Short mmCIF file of C-alpha atoms and ligand atoms in Angstrom, two decimals:
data_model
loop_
_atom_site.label_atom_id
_atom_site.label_comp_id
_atom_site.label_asym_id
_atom_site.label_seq_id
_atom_site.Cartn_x
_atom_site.Cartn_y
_atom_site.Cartn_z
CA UNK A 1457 -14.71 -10.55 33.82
CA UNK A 1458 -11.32 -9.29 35.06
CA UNK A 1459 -10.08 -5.93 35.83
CA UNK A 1460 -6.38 -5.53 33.62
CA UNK A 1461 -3.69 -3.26 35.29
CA UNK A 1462 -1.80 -0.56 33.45
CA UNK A 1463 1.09 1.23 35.37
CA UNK A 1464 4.42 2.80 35.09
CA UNK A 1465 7.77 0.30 36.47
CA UNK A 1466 9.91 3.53 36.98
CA UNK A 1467 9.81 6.56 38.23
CA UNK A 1468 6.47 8.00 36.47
CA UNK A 1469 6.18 9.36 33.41
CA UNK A 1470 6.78 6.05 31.17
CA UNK A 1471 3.65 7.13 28.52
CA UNK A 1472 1.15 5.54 30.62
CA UNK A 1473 -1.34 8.40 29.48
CA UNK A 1474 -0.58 7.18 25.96
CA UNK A 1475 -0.99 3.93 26.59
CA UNK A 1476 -4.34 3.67 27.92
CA UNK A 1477 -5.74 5.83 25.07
CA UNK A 1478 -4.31 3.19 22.88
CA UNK A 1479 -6.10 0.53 24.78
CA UNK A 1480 -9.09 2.21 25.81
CA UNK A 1481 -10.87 0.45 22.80
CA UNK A 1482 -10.80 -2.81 24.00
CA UNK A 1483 -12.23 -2.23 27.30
CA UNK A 1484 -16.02 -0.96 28.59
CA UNK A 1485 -14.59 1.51 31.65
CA UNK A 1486 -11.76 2.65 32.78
CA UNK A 1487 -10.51 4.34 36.15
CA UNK A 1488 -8.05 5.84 37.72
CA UNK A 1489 -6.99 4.40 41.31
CA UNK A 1490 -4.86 6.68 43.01
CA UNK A 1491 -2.44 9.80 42.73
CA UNK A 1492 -3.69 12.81 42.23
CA UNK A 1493 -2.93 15.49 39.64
CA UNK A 1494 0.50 15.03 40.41
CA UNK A 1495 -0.20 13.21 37.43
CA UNK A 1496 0.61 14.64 34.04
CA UNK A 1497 -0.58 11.70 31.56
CA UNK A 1498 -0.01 13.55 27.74
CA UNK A 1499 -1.83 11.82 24.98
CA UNK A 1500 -1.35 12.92 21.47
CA UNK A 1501 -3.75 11.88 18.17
CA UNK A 1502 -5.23 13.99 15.01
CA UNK A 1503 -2.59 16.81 15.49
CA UNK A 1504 -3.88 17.89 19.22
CA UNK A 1505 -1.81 16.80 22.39
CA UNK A 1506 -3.85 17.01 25.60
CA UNK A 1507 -2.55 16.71 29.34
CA UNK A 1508 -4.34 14.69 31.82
CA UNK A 1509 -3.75 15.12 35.63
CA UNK A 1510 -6.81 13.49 37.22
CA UNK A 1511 -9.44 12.87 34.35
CA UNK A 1512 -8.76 9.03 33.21
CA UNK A 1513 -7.14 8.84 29.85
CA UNK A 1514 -10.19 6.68 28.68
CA UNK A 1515 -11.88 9.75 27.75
CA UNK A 1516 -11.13 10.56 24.43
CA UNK A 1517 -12.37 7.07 22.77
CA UNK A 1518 -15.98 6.84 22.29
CA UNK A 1519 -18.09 7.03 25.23
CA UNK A 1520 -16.48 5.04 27.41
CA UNK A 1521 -17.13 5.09 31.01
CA UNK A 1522 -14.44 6.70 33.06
CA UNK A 1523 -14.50 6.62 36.96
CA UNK A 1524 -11.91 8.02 39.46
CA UNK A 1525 -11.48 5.85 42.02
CA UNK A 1526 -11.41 6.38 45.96
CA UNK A 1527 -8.59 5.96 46.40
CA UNK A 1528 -7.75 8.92 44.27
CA UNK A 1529 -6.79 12.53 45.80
CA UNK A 1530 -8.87 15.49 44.09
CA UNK A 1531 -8.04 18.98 43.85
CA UNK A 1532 -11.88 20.54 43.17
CA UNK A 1533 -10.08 23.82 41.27
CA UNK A 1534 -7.67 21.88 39.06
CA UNK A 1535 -10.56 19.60 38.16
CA UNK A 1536 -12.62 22.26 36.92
CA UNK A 1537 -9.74 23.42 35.31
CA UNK A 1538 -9.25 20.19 33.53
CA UNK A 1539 -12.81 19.03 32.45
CA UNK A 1540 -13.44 22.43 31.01
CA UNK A 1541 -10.51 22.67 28.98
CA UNK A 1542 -11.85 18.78 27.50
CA UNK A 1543 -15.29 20.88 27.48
CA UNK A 1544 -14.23 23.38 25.16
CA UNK A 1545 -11.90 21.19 23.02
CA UNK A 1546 -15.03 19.16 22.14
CA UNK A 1547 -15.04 16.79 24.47
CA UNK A 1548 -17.76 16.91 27.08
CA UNK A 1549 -17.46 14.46 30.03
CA UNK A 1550 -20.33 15.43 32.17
CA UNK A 1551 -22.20 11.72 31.57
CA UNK A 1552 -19.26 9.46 30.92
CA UNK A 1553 -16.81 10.92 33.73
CA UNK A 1554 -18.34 9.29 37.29
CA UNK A 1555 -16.12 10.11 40.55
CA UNK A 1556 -16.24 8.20 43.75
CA UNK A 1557 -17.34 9.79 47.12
CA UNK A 1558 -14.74 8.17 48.70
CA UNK A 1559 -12.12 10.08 46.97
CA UNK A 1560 -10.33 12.58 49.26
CA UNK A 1561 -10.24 15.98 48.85
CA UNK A 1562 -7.35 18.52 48.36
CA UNK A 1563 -7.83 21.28 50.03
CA UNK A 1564 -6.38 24.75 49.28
CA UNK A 1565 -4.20 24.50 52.88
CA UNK A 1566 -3.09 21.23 51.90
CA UNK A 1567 -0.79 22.57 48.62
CA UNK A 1568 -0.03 25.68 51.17
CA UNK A 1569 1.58 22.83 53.57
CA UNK A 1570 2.68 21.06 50.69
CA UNK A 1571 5.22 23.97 50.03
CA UNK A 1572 5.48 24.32 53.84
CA UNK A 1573 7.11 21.24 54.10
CA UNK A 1574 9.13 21.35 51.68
CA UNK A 1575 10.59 24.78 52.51
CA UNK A 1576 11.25 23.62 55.86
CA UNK A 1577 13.12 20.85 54.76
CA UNK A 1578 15.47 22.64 52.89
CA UNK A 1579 18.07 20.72 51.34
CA UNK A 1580 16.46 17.20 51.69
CA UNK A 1581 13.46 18.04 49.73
CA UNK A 1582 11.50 15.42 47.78
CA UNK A 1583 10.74 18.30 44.82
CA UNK A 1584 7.12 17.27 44.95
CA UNK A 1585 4.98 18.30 42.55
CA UNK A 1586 3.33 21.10 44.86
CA UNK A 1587 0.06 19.82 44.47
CA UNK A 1588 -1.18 18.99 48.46
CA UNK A 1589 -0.35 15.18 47.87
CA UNK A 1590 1.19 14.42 50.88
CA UNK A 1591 -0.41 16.82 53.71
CA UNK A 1592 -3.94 14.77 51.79
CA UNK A 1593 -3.08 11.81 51.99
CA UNK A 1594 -1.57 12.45 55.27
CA UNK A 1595 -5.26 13.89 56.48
CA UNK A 1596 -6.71 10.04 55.09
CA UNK A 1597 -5.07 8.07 56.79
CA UNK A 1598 -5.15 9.79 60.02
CA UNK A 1599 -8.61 10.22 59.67
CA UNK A 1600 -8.76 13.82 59.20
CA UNK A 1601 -9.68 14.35 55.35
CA UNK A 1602 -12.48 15.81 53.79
CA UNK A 1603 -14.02 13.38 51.04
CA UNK A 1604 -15.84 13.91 47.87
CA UNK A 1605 -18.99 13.06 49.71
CA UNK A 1606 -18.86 15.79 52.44
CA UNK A 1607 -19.94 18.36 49.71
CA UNK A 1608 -22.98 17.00 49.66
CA UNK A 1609 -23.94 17.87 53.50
CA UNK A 1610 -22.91 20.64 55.91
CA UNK A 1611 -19.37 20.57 54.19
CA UNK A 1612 -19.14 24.31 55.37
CA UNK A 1613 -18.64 23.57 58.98
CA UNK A 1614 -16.23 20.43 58.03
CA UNK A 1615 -14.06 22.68 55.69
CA UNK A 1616 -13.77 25.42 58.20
CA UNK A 1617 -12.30 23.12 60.81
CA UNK A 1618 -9.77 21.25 58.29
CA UNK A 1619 -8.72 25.12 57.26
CA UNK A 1620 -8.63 26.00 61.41
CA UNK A 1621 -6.30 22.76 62.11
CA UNK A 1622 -3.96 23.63 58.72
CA UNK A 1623 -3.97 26.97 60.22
CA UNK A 1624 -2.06 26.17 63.10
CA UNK A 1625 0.26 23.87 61.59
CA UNK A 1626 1.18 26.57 59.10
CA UNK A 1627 1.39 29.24 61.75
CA UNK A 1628 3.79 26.70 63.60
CA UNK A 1629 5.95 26.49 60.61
CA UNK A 1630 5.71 30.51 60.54
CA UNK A 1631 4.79 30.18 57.24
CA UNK A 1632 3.79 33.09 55.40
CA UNK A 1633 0.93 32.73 52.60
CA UNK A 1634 -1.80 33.77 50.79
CA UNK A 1635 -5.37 32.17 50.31
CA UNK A 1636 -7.61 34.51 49.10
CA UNK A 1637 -7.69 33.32 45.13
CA UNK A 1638 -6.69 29.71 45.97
CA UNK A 1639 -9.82 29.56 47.53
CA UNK A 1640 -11.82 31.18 45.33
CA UNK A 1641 -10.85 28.67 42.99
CA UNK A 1642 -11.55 25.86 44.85
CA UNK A 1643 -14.87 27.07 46.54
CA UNK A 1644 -15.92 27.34 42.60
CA UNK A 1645 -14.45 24.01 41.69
CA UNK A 1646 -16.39 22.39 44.93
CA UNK A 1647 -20.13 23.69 43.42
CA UNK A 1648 -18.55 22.47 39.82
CA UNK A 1649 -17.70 18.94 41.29
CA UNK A 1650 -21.93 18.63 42.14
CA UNK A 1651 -23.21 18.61 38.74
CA UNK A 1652 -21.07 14.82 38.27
CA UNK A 1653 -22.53 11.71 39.04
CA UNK A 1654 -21.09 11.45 42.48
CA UNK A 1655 -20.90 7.20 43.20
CA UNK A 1656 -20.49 4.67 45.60
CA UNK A 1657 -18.05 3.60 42.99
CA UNK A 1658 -16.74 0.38 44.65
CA UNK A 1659 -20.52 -0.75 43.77
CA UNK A 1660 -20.16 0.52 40.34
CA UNK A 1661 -17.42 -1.25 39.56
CA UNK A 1662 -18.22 -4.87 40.81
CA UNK A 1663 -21.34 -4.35 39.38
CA UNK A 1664 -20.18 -3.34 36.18
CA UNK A 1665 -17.99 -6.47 36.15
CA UNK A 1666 -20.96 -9.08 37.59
CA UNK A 1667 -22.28 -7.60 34.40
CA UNK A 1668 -19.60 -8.76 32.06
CA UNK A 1669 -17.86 -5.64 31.49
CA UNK A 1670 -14.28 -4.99 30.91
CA UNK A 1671 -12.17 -2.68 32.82
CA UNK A 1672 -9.05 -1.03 32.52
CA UNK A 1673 -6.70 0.26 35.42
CA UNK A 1674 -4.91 3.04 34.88
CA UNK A 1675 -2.07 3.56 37.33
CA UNK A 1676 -0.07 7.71 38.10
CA UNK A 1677 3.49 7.96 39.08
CA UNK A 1678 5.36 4.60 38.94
CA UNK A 1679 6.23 1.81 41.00
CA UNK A 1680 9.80 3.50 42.24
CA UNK A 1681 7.69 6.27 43.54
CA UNK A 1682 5.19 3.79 45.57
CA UNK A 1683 5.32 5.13 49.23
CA UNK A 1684 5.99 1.57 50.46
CA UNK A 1685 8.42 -0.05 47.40
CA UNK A 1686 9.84 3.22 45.92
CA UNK A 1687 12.98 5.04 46.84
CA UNK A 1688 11.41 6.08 50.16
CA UNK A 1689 11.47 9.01 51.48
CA UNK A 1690 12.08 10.40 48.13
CA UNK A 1691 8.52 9.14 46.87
CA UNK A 1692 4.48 10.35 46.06
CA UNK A 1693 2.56 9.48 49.14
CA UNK A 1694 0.08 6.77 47.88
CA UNK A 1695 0.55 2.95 46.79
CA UNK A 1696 1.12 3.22 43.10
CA UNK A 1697 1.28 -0.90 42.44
CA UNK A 1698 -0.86 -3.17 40.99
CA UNK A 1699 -2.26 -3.67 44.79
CA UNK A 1700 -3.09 -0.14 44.81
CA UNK A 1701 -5.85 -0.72 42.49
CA UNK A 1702 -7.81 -3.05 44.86
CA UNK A 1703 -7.45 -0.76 47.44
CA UNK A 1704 -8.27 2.40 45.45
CA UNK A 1705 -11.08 1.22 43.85
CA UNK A 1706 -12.38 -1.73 46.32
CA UNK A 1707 -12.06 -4.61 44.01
CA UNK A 1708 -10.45 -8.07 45.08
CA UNK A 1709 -7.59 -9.18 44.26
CA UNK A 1710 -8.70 -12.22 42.59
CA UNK A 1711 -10.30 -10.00 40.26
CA UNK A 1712 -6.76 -8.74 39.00
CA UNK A 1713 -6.27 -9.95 35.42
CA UNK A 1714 -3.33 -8.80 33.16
CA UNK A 1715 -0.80 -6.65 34.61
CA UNK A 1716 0.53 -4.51 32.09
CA UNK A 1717 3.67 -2.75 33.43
CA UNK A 1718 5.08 0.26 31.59
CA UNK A 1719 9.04 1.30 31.41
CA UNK A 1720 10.40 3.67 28.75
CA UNK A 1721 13.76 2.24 26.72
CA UNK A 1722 15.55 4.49 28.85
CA UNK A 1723 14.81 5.92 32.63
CA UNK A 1724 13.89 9.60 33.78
CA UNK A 1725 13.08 11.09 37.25
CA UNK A 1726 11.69 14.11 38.66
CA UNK A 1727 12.48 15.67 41.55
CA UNK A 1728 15.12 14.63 44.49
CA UNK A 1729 16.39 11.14 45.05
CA UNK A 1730 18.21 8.02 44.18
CA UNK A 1731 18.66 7.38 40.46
CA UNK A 1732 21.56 4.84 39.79
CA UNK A 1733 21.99 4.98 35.87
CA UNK A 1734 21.30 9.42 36.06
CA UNK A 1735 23.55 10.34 33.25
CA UNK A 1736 25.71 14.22 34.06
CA UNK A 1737 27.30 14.08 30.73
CA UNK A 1738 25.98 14.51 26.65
CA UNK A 1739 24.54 11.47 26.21
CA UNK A 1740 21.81 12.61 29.30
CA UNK A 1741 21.37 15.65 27.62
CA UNK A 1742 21.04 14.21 24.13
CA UNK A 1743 18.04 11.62 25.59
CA UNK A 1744 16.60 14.72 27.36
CA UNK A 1745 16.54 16.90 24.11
CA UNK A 1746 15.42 13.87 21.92
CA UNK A 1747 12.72 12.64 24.34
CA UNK A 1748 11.65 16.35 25.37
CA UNK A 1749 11.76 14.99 28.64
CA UNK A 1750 10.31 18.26 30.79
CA UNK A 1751 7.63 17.60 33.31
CA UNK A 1752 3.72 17.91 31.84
CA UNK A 1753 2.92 19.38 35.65
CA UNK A 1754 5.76 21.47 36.66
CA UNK A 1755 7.26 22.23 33.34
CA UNK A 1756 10.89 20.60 35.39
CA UNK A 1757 13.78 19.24 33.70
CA UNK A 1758 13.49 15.15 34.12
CA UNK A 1759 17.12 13.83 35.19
CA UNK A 1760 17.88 10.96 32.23
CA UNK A 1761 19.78 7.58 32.09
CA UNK A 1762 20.13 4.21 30.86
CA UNK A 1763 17.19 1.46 31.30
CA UNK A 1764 17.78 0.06 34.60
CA UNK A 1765 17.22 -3.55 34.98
CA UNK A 1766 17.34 -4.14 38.85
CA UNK A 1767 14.86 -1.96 39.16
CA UNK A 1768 12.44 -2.75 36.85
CA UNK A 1769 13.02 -6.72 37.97
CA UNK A 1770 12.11 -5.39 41.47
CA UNK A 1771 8.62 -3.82 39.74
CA UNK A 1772 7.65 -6.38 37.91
CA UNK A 1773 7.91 -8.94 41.02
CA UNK A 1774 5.93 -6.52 43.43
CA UNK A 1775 3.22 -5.68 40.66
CA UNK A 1776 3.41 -9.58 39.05
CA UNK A 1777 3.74 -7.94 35.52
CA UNK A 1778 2.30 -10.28 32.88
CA UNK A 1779 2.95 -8.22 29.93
CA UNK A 1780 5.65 -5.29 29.42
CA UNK A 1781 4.93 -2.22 27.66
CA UNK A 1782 8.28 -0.35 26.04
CA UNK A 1783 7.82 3.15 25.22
CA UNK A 1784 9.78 5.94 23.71
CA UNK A 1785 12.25 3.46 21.74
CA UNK A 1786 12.32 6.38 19.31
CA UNK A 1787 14.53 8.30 21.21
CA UNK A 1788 17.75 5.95 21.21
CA UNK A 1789 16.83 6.09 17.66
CA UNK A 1790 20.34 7.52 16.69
CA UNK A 1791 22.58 5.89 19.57
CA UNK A 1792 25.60 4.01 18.38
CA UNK A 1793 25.82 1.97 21.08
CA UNK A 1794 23.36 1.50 24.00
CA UNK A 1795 23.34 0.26 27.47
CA UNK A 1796 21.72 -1.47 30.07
CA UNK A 1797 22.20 -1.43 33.59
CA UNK A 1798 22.07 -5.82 35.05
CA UNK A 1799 23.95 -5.09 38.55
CA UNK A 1800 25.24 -2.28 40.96
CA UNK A 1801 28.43 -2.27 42.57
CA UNK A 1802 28.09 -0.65 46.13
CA UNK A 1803 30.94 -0.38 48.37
CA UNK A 1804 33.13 -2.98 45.94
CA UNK A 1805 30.48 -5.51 46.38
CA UNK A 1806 28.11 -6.27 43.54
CA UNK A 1807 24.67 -7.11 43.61
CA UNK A 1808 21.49 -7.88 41.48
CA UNK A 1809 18.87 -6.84 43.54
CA UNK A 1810 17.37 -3.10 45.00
CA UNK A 1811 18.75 -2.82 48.29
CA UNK A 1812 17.47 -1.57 51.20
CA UNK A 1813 20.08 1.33 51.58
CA UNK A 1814 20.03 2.90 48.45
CA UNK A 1815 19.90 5.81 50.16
CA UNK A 1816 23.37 5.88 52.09
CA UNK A 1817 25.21 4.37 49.48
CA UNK A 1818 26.92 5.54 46.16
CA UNK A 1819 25.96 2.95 43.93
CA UNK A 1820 27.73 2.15 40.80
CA UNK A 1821 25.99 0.57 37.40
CA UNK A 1822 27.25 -2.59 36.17
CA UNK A 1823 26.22 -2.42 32.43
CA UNK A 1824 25.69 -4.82 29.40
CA UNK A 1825 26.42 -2.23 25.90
CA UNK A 1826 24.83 -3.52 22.29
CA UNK A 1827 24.88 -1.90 19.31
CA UNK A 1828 22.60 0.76 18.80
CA UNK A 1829 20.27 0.58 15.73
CA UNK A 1830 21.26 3.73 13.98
CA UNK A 1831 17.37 3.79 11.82
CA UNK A 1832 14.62 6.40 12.22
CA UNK A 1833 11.65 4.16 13.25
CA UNK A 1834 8.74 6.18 14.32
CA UNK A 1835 7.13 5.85 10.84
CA UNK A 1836 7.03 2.10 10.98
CA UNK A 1837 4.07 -0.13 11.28
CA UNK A 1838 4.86 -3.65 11.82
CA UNK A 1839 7.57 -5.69 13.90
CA UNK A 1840 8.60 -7.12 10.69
CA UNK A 1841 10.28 -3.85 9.89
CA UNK A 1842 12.68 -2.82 13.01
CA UNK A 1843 16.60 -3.84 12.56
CA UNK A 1844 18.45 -6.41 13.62
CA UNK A 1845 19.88 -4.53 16.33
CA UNK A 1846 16.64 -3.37 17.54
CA UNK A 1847 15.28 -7.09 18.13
CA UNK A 1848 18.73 -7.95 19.60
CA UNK A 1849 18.07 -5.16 22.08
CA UNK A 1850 14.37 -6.39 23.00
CA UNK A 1851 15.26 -10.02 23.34
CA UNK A 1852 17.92 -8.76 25.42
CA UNK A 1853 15.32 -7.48 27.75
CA UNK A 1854 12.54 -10.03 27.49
CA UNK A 1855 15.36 -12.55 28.41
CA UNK A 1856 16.69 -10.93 31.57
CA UNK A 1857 13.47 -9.43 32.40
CA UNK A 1858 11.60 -12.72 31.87
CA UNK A 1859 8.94 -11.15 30.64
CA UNK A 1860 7.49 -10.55 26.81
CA UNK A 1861 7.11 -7.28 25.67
CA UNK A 1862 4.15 -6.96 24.06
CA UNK A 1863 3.90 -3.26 22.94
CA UNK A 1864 6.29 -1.18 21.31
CA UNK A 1865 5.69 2.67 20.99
CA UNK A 1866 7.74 4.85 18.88
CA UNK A 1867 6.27 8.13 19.12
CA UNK A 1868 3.80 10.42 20.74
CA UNK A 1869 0.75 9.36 18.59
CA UNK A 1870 -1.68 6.94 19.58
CA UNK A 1871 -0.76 5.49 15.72
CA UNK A 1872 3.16 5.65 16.24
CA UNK A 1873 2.59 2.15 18.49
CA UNK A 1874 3.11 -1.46 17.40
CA UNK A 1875 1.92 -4.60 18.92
CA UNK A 1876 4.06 -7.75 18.79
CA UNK A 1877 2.63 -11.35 19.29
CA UNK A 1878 -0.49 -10.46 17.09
CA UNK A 1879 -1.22 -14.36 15.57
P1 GDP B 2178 2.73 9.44 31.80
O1 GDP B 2178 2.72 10.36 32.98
O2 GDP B 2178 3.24 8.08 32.14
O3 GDP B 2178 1.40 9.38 31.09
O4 GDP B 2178 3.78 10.06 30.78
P2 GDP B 2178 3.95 11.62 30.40
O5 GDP B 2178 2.83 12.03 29.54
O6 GDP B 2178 4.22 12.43 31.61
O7 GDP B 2178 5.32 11.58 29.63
C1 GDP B 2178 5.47 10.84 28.46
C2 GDP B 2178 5.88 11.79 27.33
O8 GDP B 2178 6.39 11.05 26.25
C3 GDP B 2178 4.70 12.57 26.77
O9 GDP B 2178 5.16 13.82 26.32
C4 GDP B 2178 4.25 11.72 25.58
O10 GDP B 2178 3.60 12.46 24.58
C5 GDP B 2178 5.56 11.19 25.10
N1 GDP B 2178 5.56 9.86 24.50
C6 GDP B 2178 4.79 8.78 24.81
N2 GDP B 2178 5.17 7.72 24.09
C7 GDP B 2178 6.19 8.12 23.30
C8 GDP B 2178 7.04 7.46 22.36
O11 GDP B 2178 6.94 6.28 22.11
N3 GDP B 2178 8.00 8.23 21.76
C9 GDP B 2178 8.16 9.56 22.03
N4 GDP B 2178 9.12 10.21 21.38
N5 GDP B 2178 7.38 10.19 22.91
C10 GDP B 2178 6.42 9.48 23.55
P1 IMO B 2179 2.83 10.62 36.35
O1 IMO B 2179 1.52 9.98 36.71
C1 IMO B 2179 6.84 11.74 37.68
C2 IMO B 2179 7.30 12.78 41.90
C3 IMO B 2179 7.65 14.23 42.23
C4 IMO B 2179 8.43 14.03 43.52
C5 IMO B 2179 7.68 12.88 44.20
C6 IMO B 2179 6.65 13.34 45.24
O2 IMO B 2179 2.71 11.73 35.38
O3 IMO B 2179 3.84 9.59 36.00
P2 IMO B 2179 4.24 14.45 45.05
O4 IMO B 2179 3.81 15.74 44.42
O5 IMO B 2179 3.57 13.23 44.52
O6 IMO B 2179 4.19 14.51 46.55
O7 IMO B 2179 5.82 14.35 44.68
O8 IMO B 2179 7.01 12.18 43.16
N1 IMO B 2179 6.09 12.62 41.06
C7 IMO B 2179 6.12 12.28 39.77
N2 IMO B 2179 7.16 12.10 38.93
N3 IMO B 2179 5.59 11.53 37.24
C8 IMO B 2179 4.53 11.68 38.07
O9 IMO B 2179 3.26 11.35 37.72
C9 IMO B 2179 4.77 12.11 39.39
N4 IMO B 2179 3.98 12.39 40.45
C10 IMO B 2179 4.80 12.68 41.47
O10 IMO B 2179 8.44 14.79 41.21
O11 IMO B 2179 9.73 13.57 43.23
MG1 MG B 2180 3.53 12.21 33.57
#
């Protein structure tokens, strides 16, 4: 059996929540590999709309095995928070929700640095989340972190010394905070975390696959936010591409499968950096109404613009999509004409690939405009019904994306989704 790969191709929040939901059913487990609860993943079905941060969005279908992954950050509070909101909505997770002791551990100093940081940096701030990614991921890899595991053995002594070290740092920075009810929380959410199965989950997993069982990635944030590949230093702090998912959960690459890669019909972004097709103008503000595009975390206006090909090209090479997923197609629903970015100009010169120096450089869009479709499709249920202009645009895309797009969503609800290439 083969482990299939679900994650976003732009900047996060492309519906991967959604998507896996949708899936879910044809696959035995599924697991999150990395991020954190940075992650807003919003899945809507029977009337209710639920946000994930770090609970895998496999939950709600049966009793599928979920599993977060170690290479996953985990913020004990916020967890707590999450799995007893799923509690009370009917949903109990206590059996089917399995986290790995590898996972690392956000601490209540680490969002207090988090916002450190960012302060300090005044205007060059990456508008992170808030949520302790970076100072965590920071403590991993330089082999200071707490992990899932320590709770389970003289994790007093360990936390006190992370706090001490933070401490300093934030004393450095002459930060001023407060603790006290941060901590709380989390002390609480640490004693919560015990009653889960608490795994070696890189056994689990290859285990569950020597078994015959199917598994489903689920990727957070999106391939332009990877720390390596993404728009750097204007990115999340962990490897958010397909190769993230070996890594993050200790499987081998020759165990990768499909790679489904995720991109909305048009682009958003969150937070500081580069975004070549950002619209200032009405038609921005019109996607942004239309696709309610506000953050599920941090409640923050997403900036909007066209569907940018060079940098989904760029994705699916560095992930080797095999499938494309197109979300939100709803919202150019009423567009007279639409466009698509195919090249940037920078300093007079064009080009076809992401460059290096996006960052120095004002980069202009070189775009392809079609016809918009002008036809309210989020009630339809087959391919055979979209518009001409609609299957203009996607052949458009499957052509210079070389790729075939194999789901189409057109609303919020796990039923408002269509899948092409059926026979
Ligand atoms: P994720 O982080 O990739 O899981 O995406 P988010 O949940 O942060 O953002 C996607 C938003 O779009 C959520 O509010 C979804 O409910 C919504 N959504 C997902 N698919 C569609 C779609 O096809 N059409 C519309 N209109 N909304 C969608
Ligand atoms: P999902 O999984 C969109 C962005 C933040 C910021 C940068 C770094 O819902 O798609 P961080 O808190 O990770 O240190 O912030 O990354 N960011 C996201 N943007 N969707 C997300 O997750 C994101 N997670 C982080 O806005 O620009
Ligand atoms: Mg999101």
């Amino acid at each position: 059996m083969k482990v299939d790969v679900l994650l976003g191709l732009q900047w996060g929040d492309e519906g991967k929540g959604k998507v896996v939901d949708v899936l879910t059913p044809n696959y035995d487990v599924v697991v999150r590999f990395q991020g954190g609860p940075n992650a807003g993943h919003t899945l809507e079905f029977e009337g209710q709309k639920y946000v994930l941060r770090s609970i895998p969005s496999g939950i709600f279908q049966g009793d599928k095995l979920n599993v977060i992954g170690n290479g996953v950050v985990l913020d004990p509070a916020l967890f707590k928070a999450e799995a007893e909101a799923l509690e009370a909505s009917g949903h109990p997770l206590k059996e089917r929700l399995h986290i790995s002791k590898k996972a690392h551990l956000i601490l209540p100093t680490h969002r207090i640095l988090d916002a450190a940081y960012e302060a300090a940096k005044g205007k060059s701030k990456v508008g992170t989340t808030g949520k302790g990614i970076g100072p965590t991921y920071t403590d991993k890899v330089s082999r200071n972190g707490l992990r899932v595991g320590d709770i389970l053995c003289n994790f007093e002594d360990k936390y006190l010394a992370a706090k001490a070290r933070h401490e300093t740092i934030l004393k450095s920075l002459n930060y001023k905070y407060d603790i006290t009810e941060l901590e709380k929380n989390w002390m609480e959410g640490i004693e919560y975390l015990k009653q889960f199965h608490l795994v070696d989950s890189e056994h689990e997993i290859n285990n569950l696959l020597k078994a015959g069982k199917s598994i489903l990635c689920e990727g957070a944030q999106g391939t332009m936010l990877d720390v390596d590949f993404g728009s750097y230093p204007f990115v999340t702090s962990s490897n958010t591409i397909c190769a993230g998912a070996c890594t993050g959960l200790g499987i081998a690459p020759n165990k990768i499968g499909e790679v489904y890669g995720i991109m909305k019909a048009y682009c958003t972004r969150v937070g500081a950096g580069p975004f070549p097709t950002e619209l200032f103008d009405e038609t921005g503000k019109k996607i942004r109404d239309l696709g309610h595009e506000y953050g599920a975390v941090t409640g923050r206006e997403r900036r909007c613009g066209w569907i940018d090909l060079v940098a989904l090209k760029y994705a699916i090479m560095i992930n080797g999509v095999t499938q494309l997923i197109m979300m939100k197609s709803d919202v150019l629903d009423d567009f007279d004409t639409i466009k698509a970015c195919v090249g940037y100009k920078i300093d007079g010169k064009e080009i076809d690939y992401f460059p290096y120096d996006i960052m120095e450089n004002e980069v202009e869009p070189i775009y392809v405009e079609m016809p918009g479709w002008k036809t309210d499709m989020t009630r339809f249920t087959s391919e055979n019904e979209f518009p001409e202009e609609f299957n203009a645009y996607i052949d458009f895309l499957e052509t210079e994306l070389e790729t075939p797009i194999k789901i189409i969503s057109i609303g919020p609800d796990r039923e408002q989704t269509i899948v092409r290439y059926t026979e």
